Amino acid sequence: APADVPDPRLPPPPYPPQALHQGIDGEVVLLVDVGADGKPTHVQVEHSQPAGVFDAAAVEAARRWTFEPKRTNGKAVASRVQVPVRFEAQAGPAH
């Protein structure tokens, strides 16, 4: 897998019930600081649409993900990655 990519087997974020009920789709773009061990050290929302609807679900899920750490000269190093998380009411959330 490419560096800084979350493991695709990890569960996607839960769909906020109110947004699902209303059929609202959206996307959250996260900035994730990834430690050399592949674990997120800091997660923040870069932007989202619609603002605030899916932010908490996306951030909470990302804190549990494990990434393939970036490597420099063969050694795992800390890095920052941008991760889009798409929510689609018909299909359910996906990352």
PDB file of C-alpha atoms in Angstrom:
ATOM      1  CA  ALA A   1       0.000   0.000   0.000  1.00  0.00           C
ATOM      2  CA  PRO A   2       1.210   3.536  -0.625  1.00  0.00           C
ATOM      3  CA  ALA A   3       2.550   5.415   2.388  1.00  0.00           C
ATOM      4  CA  ASP A   4       0.080   7.415   4.470  1.00  0.00           C
ATOM      5  CA  VAL A   5      -2.972   5.460   3.360  1.00  0.00           C
ATOM      6  CA  PRO A   6      -5.408   4.100   5.964  1.00  0.00           C
ATOM      7  CA  ASP A   7      -5.915   0.353   5.956  1.00  0.00           C
ATOM      8  CA  PRO A   8      -8.962  -0.196   3.711  1.00  0.00           C
ATOM      9  CA  ARG A   9     -10.221  -2.985   5.979  1.00  0.00           C
ATOM     10  CA  LEU A  10     -10.906  -0.522   8.771  1.00  0.00           C
ATOM     11  CA  PRO A  11     -14.563   0.293   9.291  1.00  0.00           C
ATOM     12  CA  PRO A  12     -15.796   3.591   7.885  1.00  0.00           C
ATOM     13  CA  PRO A  13     -17.185   6.241  10.219  1.00  0.00           C
ATOM     14  CA  PRO A  14     -20.746   5.763  11.449  1.00  0.00           C
ATOM     15  CA  TYR A  15     -23.282   7.795   9.509  1.00  0.00           C
ATOM     16  CA  PRO A  16     -24.836  10.432  11.784  1.00  0.00           C
ATOM     17  CA  PRO A  17     -28.445   9.227  12.241  1.00  0.00           C
ATOM     18  CA  GLN A  18     -30.050  12.625  11.592  1.00  0.00           C
ATOM     19  CA  ALA A  19     -28.101  13.101   8.347  1.00  0.00           C
ATOM     20  CA  LEU A  20     -28.961   9.582   7.222  1.00  0.00           C
ATOM     21  CA  HIS A  21     -32.643  10.116   8.009  1.00  0.00           C
ATOM     22  CA  GLN A  22     -32.617  13.356   5.992  1.00  0.00           C
ATOM     23  CA  GLY A  23     -30.660  11.763   3.114  1.00  0.00           C
ATOM     24  CA  ILE A  24     -27.806  14.259   3.434  1.00  0.00           C
ATOM     25  CA  ASP A  25     -24.559  13.469   1.587  1.00  0.00           C
ATOM     26  CA  GLY A  26     -21.265  15.127   2.367  1.00  0.00           C
ATOM     27  CA  GLU A  27     -17.517  14.998   2.556  1.00  0.00           C
ATOM     28  CA  VAL A  28     -14.968  15.748   5.241  1.00  0.00           C
ATOM     29  CA  VAL A  29     -11.334  16.308   4.346  1.00  0.00           C
ATOM     30  CA  LEU A  30      -9.123  15.440   7.293  1.00  0.00           C
ATOM     31  CA  LEU A  31      -5.518  16.357   7.999  1.00  0.00           C
ATOM     32  CA  VAL A  32      -3.993  13.501   9.949  1.00  0.00           C
ATOM     33  CA  ASP A  33      -0.578  13.606  11.612  1.00  0.00           C
ATOM     34  CA  VAL A  34       0.749  10.048  11.446  1.00  0.00           C
ATOM     35  CA  GLY A  35       3.479   8.830  13.778  1.00  0.00           C
ATOM     36  CA  ALA A  36       6.308   6.571  12.644  1.00  0.00           C
ATOM     37  CA  ASP A  37       4.283   3.704  14.150  1.00  0.00           C
ATOM     38  CA  GLY A  38       1.393   4.403  11.748  1.00  0.00           C
ATOM     39  CA  LYS A  39      -0.940   5.637  14.484  1.00  0.00           C
ATOM     40  CA  PRO A  40      -2.641   9.025  14.212  1.00  0.00           C
ATOM     41  CA  THR A  41      -1.189  11.562  16.640  1.00  0.00           C
ATOM     42  CA  HIS A  42      -3.502  14.438  15.685  1.00  0.00           C
ATOM     43  CA  VAL A  43      -6.616  14.648  13.514  1.00  0.00           C
ATOM     44  CA  GLN A  44      -8.250  17.865  12.355  1.00  0.00           C
ATOM     45  CA  VAL A  45     -10.873  18.858   9.814  1.00  0.00           C
ATOM     46  CA  GLU A  46      -9.403  20.795   6.898  1.00  0.00           C
ATOM     47  CA  HIS A  47     -12.847  21.435   5.410  1.00  0.00           C
ATOM     48  CA  SER A  48     -16.241  19.797   5.180  1.00  0.00           C
ATOM     49  CA  GLN A  49     -19.431  20.060   3.192  1.00  0.00           C
ATOM     50  CA  PRO A  50     -21.945  20.587   4.655  1.00  0.00           C
ATOM     51  CA  ALA A  51     -19.961  22.169   7.472  1.00  0.00           C
ATOM     52  CA  GLY A  52     -20.208  20.441  10.837  1.00  0.00           C
ATOM     53  CA  VAL A  53     -22.582  17.618   9.875  1.00  0.00           C
ATOM     54  CA  PHE A  54     -20.057  14.785   9.508  1.00  0.00           C
ATOM     55  CA  ASP A  55     -16.972  16.258  11.208  1.00  0.00           C
ATOM     56  CA  ALA A  56     -17.193  14.466  14.563  1.00  0.00           C
ATOM     57  CA  ALA A  57     -17.890  11.040  13.017  1.00  0.00           C
ATOM     58  CA  ALA A  58     -14.985  11.358  10.579  1.00  0.00           C
ATOM     59  CA  VAL A  59     -12.495  12.567  13.218  1.00  0.00           C
ATOM     60  CA  GLU A  60     -13.486   9.865  15.721  1.00  0.00           C
ATOM     61  CA  ALA A  61     -13.087   7.127  13.108  1.00  0.00           C
ATOM     62  CA  ALA A  62      -9.720   8.460  11.910  1.00  0.00           C
ATOM     63  CA  ARG A  63      -8.337   8.373  15.446  1.00  0.00           C
ATOM     64  CA  ARG A  64      -8.801   4.577  15.359  1.00  0.00           C
ATOM     65  CA  TRP A  65      -7.242   4.004  11.933  1.00  0.00           C
ATOM     66  CA  THR A  66      -3.750   2.670  11.350  1.00  0.00           C
ATOM     67  CA  PHE A  67      -1.738   4.038   8.447  1.00  0.00           C
ATOM     68  CA  GLU A  68       1.200   2.719   6.489  1.00  0.00           C
ATOM     69  CA  PRO A  69       3.847   5.188   7.687  1.00  0.00           C
ATOM     70  CA  LYS A  70       5.872   7.252   5.273  1.00  0.00           C
ATOM     71  CA  ARG A  71       9.413   5.998   4.788  1.00  0.00           C
ATOM     72  CA  THR A  72      12.559   8.014   4.281  1.00  0.00           C
ATOM     73  CA  ASN A  73      15.703   6.056   3.445  1.00  0.00           C
ATOM     74  CA  GLY A  74      13.856   2.893   4.456  1.00  0.00           C
ATOM     75  CA  LYS A  75      12.986   4.211   7.923  1.00  0.00           C
ATOM     76  CA  ALA A  76       9.415   4.935   9.064  1.00  0.00           C
ATOM     77  CA  VAL A  77       8.955   8.624   9.834  1.00  0.00           C
ATOM     78  CA  ALA A  78       6.165  10.859  11.093  1.00  0.00           C
ATOM     79  CA  SER A  79       4.180  12.674   8.419  1.00  0.00           C
ATOM     80  CA  ARG A  80       0.935  14.457   7.652  1.00  0.00           C
ATOM     81  CA  VAL A  81      -1.670  13.143   5.239  1.00  0.00           C
ATOM     82  CA  GLN A  82      -4.859  14.547   3.778  1.00  0.00           C
ATOM     83  CA  VAL A  83      -7.719  12.030   3.829  1.00  0.00           C
ATOM     84  CA  PRO A  84     -11.095  12.667   2.179  1.00  0.00           C
ATOM     85  CA  VAL A  85     -14.018  10.852   3.820  1.00  0.00           C
ATOM     86  CA  ARG A  86     -17.174  10.714   1.701  1.00  0.00           C
ATOM     87  CA  PHE A  87     -20.629  10.146   3.167  1.00  0.00           C
ATOM     88  CA  GLU A  88     -23.378   9.041   0.789  1.00  0.00           C
ATOM     89  CA  ALA A  89     -26.826   8.404   2.249  1.00  0.00           C
ATOM     90  CA  GLN A  90     -27.738   5.795  -0.380  1.00  0.00           C
ATOM     91  CA  ALA A  91     -24.498   3.811  -0.200  1.00  0.00           C
ATOM     92  CA  GLY A  92     -23.442   4.487   3.399  1.00  0.00           C
ATOM     93  CA  PRO A  93     -20.139   6.141   4.377  1.00  0.00           C
ATOM     94  CA  ALA A  94     -16.859   5.208   2.745  1.00  0.00           C
ATOM     95  CA  HIS A  95     -13.278   6.356   3.126  1.00  0.00           C
TER      96      HIS A  95
END
